[in-house]
Coordinates of C-alpha atoms and ligand atoms in Angstrom, one line a residue:
X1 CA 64.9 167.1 81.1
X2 CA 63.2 165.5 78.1
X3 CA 66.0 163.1 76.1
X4 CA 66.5 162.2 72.2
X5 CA 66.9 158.4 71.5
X6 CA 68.8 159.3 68.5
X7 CA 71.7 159.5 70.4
X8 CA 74.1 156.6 69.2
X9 CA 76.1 156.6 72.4
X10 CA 77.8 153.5 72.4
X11 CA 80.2 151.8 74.9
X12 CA 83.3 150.7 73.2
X13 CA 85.2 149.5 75.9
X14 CA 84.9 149.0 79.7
X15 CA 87.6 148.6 82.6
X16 CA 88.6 148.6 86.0
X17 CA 90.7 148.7 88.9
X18 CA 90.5 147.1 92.5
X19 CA 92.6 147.0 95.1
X20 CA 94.3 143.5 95.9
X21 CA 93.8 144.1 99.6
X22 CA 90.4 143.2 100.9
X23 CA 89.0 144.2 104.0
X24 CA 86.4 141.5 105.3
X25 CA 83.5 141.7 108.1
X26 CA 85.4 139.7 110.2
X27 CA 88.2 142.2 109.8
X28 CA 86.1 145.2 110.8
X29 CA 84.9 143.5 113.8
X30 CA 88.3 143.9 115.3
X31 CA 87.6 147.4 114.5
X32 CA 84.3 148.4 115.7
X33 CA 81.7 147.4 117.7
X34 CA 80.0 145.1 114.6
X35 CA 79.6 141.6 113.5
X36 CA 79.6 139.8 109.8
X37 CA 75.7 138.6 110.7
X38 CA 74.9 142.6 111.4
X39 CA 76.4 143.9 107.9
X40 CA 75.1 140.9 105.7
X41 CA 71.6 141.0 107.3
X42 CA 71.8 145.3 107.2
X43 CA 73.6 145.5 103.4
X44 CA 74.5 142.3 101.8
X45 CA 78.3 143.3 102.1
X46 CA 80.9 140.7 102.6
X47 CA 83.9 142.4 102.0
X48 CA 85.3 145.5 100.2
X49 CA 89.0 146.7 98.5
X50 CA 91.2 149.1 100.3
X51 CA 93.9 150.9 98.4
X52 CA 97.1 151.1 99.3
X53 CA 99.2 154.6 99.6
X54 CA 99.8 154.4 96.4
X55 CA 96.8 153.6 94.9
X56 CA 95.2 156.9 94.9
X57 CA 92.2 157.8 93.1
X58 CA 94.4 158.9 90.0
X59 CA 96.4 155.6 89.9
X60 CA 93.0 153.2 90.2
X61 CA 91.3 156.1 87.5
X62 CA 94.5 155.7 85.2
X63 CA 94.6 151.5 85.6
X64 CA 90.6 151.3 84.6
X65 CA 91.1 154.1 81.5
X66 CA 94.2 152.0 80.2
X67 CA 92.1 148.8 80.0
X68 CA 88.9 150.5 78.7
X69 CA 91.2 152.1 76.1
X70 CA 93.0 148.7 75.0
X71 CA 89.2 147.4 75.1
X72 CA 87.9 150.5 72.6
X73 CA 90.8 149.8 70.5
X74 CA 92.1 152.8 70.9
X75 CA 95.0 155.6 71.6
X76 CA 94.9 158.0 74.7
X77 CA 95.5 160.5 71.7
X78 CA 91.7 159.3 70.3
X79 CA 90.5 160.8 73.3
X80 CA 89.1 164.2 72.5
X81 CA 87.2 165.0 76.3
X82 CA 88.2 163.0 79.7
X83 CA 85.5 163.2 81.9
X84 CA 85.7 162.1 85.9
X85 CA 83.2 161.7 88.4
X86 CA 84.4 161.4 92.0
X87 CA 84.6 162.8 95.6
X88 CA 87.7 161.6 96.6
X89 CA 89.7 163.5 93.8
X90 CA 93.9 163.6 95.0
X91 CA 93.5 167.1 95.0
X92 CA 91.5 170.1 94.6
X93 CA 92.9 171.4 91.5
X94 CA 94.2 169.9 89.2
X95 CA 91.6 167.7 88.3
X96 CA 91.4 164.2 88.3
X97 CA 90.5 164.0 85.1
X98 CA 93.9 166.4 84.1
X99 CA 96.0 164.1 86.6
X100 CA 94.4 160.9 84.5
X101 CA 94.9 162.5 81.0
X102 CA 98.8 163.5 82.4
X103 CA 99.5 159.6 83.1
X104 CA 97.5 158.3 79.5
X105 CA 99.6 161.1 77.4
X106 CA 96.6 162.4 76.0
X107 CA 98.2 165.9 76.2
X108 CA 95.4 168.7 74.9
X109 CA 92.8 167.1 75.2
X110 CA 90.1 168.4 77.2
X111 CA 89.9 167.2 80.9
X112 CA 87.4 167.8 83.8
X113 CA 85.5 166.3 86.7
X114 CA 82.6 166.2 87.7
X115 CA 80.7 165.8 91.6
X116 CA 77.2 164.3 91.6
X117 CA 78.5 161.6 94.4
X118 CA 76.9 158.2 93.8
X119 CA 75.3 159.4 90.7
X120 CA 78.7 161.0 89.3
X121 CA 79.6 158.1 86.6
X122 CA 75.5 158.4 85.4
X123 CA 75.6 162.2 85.6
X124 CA 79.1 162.3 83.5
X125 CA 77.1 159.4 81.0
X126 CA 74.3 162.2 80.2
X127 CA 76.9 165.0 80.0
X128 CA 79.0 162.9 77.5
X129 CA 76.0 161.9 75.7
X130 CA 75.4 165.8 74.9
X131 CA 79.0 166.5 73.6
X132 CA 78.7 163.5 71.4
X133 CA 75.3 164.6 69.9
X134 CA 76.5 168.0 69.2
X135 CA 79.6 166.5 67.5
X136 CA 81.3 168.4 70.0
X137 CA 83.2 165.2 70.6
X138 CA 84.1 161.7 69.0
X139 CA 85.8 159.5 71.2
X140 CA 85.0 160.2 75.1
X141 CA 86.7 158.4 77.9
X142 CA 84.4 158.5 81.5
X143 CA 86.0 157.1 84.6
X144 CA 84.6 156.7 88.0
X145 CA 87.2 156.3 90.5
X146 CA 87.0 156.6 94.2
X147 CA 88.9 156.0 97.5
X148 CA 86.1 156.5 99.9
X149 CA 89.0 154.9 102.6
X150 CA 90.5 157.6 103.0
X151 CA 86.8 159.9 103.9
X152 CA 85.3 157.1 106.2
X153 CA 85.1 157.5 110.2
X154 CA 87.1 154.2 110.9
X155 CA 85.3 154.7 114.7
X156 CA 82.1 155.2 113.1
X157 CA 80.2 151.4 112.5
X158 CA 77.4 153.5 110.8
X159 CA 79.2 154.4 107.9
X160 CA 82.5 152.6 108.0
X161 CA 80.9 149.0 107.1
X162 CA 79.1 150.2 103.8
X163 CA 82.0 152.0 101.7
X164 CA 85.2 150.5 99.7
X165 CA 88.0 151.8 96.8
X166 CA 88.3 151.2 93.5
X167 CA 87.5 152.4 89.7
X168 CA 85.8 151.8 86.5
X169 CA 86.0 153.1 82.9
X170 CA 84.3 153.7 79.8
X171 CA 84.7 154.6 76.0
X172 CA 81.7 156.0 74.6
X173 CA 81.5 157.3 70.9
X174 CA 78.9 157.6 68.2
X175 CA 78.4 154.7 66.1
X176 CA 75.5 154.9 63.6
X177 CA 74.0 151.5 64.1
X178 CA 73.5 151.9 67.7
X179 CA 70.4 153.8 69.3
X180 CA 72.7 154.0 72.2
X181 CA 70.9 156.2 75.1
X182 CA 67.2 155.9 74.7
X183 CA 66.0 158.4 77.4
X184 CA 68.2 160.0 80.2
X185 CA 66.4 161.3 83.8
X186 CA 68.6 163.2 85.8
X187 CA 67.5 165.8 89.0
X188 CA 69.0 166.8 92.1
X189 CA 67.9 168.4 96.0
X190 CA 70.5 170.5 97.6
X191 CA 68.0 171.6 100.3
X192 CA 68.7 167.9 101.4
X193 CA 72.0 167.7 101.1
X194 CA 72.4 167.3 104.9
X195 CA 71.5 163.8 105.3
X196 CA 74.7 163.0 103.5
X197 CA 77.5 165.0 103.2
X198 CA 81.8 165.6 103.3
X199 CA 83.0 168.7 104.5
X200 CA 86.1 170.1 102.4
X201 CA 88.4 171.0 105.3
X202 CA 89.8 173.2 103.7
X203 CA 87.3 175.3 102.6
X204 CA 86.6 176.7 106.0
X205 CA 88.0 180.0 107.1
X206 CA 91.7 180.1 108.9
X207 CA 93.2 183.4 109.4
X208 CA 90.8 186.1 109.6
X209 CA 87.1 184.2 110.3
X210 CA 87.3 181.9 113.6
X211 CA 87.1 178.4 112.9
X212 CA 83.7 176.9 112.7
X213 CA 82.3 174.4 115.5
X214 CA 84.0 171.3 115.0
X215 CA 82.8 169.5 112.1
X216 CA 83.5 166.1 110.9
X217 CA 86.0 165.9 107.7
X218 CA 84.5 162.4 107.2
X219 CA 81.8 161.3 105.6
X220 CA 78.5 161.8 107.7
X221 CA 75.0 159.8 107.3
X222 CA 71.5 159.8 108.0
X223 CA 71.3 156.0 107.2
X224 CA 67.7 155.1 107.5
X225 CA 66.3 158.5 105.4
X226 CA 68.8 158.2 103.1
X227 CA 67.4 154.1 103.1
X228 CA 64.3 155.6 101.7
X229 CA 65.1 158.2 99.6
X230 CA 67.3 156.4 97.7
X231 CA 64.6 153.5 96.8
X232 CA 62.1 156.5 96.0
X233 CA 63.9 158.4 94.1
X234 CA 65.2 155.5 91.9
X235 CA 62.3 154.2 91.1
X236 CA 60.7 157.3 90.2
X237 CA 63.6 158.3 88.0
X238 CA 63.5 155.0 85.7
X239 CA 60.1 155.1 85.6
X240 CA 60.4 158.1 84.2
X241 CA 63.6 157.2 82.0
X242 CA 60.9 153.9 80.8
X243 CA 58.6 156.7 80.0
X244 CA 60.2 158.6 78.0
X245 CA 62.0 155.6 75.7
X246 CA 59.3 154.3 75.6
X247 CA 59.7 150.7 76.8
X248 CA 58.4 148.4 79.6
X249 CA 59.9 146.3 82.4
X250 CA 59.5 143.2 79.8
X251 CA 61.8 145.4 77.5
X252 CA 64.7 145.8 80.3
X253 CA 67.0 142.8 79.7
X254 CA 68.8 143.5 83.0
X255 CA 69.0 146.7 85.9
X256 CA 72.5 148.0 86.9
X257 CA 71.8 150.3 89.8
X258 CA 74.2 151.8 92.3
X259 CA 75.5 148.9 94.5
X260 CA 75.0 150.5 97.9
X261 CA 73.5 148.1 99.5
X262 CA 71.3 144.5 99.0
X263 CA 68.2 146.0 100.1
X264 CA 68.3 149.1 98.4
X265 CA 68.4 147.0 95.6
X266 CA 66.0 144.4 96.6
X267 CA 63.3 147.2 97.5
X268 CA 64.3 149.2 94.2
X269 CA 63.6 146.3 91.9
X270 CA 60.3 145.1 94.0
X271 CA 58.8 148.7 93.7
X272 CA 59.8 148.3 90.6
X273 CA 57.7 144.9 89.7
X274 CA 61.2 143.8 88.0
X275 CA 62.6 140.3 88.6
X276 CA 65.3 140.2 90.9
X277 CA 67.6 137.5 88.5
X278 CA 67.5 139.8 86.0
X279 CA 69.5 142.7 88.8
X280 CA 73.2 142.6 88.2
X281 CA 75.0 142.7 92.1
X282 CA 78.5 142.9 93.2
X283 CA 77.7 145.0 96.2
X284 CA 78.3 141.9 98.3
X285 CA 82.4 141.8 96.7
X286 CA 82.9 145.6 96.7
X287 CA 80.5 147.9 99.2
X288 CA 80.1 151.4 97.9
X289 CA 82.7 152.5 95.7
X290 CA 79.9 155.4 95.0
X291 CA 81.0 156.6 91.1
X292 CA 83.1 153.6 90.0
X293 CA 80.1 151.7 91.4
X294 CA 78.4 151.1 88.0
X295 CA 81.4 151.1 85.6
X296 CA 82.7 148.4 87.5
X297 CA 79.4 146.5 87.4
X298 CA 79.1 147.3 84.1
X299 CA 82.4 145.9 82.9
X300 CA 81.6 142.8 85.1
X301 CA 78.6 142.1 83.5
X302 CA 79.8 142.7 80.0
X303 CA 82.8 140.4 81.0
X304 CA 80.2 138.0 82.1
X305 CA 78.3 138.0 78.9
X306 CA 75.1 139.0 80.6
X307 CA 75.0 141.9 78.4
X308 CA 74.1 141.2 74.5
X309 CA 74.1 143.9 71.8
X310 CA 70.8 145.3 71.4
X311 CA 70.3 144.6 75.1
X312 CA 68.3 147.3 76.4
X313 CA 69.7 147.8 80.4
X314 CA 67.9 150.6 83.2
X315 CA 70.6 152.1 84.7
X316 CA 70.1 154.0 88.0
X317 CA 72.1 155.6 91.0
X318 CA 71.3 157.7 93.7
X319 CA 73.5 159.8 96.4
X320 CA 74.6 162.8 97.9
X321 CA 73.9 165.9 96.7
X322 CA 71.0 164.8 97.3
X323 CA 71.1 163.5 93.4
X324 CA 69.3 160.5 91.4
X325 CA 69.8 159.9 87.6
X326 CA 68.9 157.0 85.2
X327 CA 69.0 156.1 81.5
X328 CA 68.0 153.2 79.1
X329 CA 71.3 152.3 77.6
X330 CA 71.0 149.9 74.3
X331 CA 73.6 147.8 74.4
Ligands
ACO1 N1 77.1 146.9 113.4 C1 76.3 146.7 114.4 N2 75.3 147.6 114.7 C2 75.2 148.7 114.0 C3 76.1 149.0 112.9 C4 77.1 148.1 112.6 N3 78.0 148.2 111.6 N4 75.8 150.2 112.4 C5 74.8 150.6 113.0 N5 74.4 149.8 114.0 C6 73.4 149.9 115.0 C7 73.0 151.4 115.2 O1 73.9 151.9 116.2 C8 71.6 151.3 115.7 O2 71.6 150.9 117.0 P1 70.6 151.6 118.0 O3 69.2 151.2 117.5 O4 70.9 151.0 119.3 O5 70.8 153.0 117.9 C9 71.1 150.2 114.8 O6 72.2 149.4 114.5 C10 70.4 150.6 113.6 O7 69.8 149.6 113.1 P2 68.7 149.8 112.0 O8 68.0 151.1 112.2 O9 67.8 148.6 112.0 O10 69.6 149.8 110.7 P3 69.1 149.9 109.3 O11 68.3 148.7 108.9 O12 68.5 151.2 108.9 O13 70.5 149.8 108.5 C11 72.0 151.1 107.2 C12 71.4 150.8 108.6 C13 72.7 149.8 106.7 C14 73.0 152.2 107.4 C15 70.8 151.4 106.3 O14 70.0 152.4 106.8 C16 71.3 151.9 104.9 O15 72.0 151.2 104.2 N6 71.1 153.2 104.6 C17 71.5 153.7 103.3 C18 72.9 154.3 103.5 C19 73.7 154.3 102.3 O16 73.7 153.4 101.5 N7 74.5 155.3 102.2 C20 75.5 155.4 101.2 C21 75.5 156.6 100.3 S1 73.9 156.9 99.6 C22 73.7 155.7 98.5 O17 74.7 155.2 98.1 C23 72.4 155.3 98.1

């Protein structure tokens, strides 16, 4: 979908929220059948946050929205749209997003979520984008929050290593001095959607329809396709996002991609021809937290000061669906 870069998106204010209690290698080798040399050499992980009972997506969404708020300067009452991406919502309806706006007293405003997995916080960045060029909206708040704990297959080494809890947040409005979004790509393969997936248990027939074959309610993986897919279909969607704003790898002051593991992102930014210093990674401190993944590194890095205004940063994710998006975000 071709993209204006007259957008003037620009992030006001960034936050997030991580569970105290960390869960290291050598912790999950009491678990499983695993060892801290197997993870670090498989995914660059060294440890990830586990919420507590009550830290449920809602409360780590509402903790990361109250400090991107106080960032942005601004009122819950600002807010006119709350957007949330996630697959661990607290429940089915209401939304996360009505739960969050219930907690920040923003009372009227417009609240939803969205599900495009991994690439939920960069999917609800190009949605957000379109309500603030229409004028539909001024002041938009976009939280990622997840608490992939509570999905994983604690029996399951495959999957149980790579994931972890916790939440990021942004303000985005329109300010007229910023160029904001410069292109957007965004795409998705349901036919696909098999080689990662989480069943909704309780979407499946009860009374009248026998239950279906036993089916896992946790998340379930094709590791080594989705390996490859996920570098593919990165790269080929910032290319594309380079393409249509127009700039080169010189132009990209730094690449925040979805932290799922240390090799995705080493073989994204190689296929890429982009040097690796210039790669923002926390995926070592945090695992997957799949839609609070790139908040939270965005906030990081911003904290960090290794974004500058004008800064023009690639921004990239990939998950299940099967869905990819990217954008060139100035800073
Ligand atoms: N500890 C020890 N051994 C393990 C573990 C573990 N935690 N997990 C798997 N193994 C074993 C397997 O049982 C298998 O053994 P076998 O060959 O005897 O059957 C072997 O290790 C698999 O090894 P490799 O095939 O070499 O593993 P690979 O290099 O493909 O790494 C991994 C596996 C880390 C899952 C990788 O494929 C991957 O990261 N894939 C992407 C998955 C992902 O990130 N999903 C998240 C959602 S999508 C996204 O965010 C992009």
């Amino acid at each position: 979908m071709p993209s204006r870069p007259d957008s003037g998106l620009k992030v006001v204010g960034t936050g997030v929220y991580l569970p105290a209690r960390v869960l290291t290698n050598a912790d999950l080798e009491k678990l499983v059948d695993t060892s801290d040399e197997w993870i670090m050499t498989r995914t660059g992980i060294k440890e990830r946050r586990i919420a507590s009972e009550q830290e449920t997506s809602t409360f780590m969404g509402v903790a990361a929205a109250k400090q991107a708020l106080a960032n942005a300067k601004l009122k819950a009452t600002d807010l006119d749209l709350i957007l949330t991406a996630t697959v661990t919502p607290d429940s089915m309806f209401p939304s996360s997003a009505c739960r969050i706006s219930a907690e920040l007293g923003a009372t009227g405003c417009p609240a939803f979520d969205l599900q495009a997995a991994c690439s939920g916080f960069l999917y609800g960045l190009i949605v957000a984008d379109q309500f603030l060029k229409t004028g539909a909206a001024k002041n938009i708040l976009l939280v990622g929050t997840e608490r992939l704990s509570s999905v994983v297959d604690w029996r399951d080494r495959n999957t149980c290593v790579l994931f972890g809890d916790g939440a990021g947040a942004v303000v985005v409005r329109r300010e007229p001095d910023s160029r904001g979004l410069l292109a957007t790509d965004w795409g998705a393969d349901g036919a696909s959607s098999e080689l990662l997936h989480l069943n909704n248990p309780m979407a499946r027939g009860k009374a009248i329809a026998p239950p279906a074959p036993a089916s896992p309610d946790c998340i379930v993986m094709a590791g080594k396709e989705i390996f490859k897919q996920a570098v593919t279909a990165m790269a080929d969607s910032a290319r594309r996002s380079m393409d249509k704003a127009g700039v080169r790898l010189e132009d990209i002051t730094c690449v925040i991609s979805h932290q799922a593991n240390i090799r995705i992102i080493d073989a994204l930014v190689e296929k890429l021809k982009f040097p690796r210093e210039r790669c923002f990674a926390n995926v070592h401190r945090y695992g997957n937290m799949s839609a609070a993944c790139i908040p939270v590194a965005l906030h990081e890095a911003a904290s960090e000061r290794k974004l500058q205004q004008s800064d023009k940063i690639l921004l990239v994710a990939f998950g299940g669906g099967l869905t990819w998006a990217s954008a060139i975000l100035e800073w």
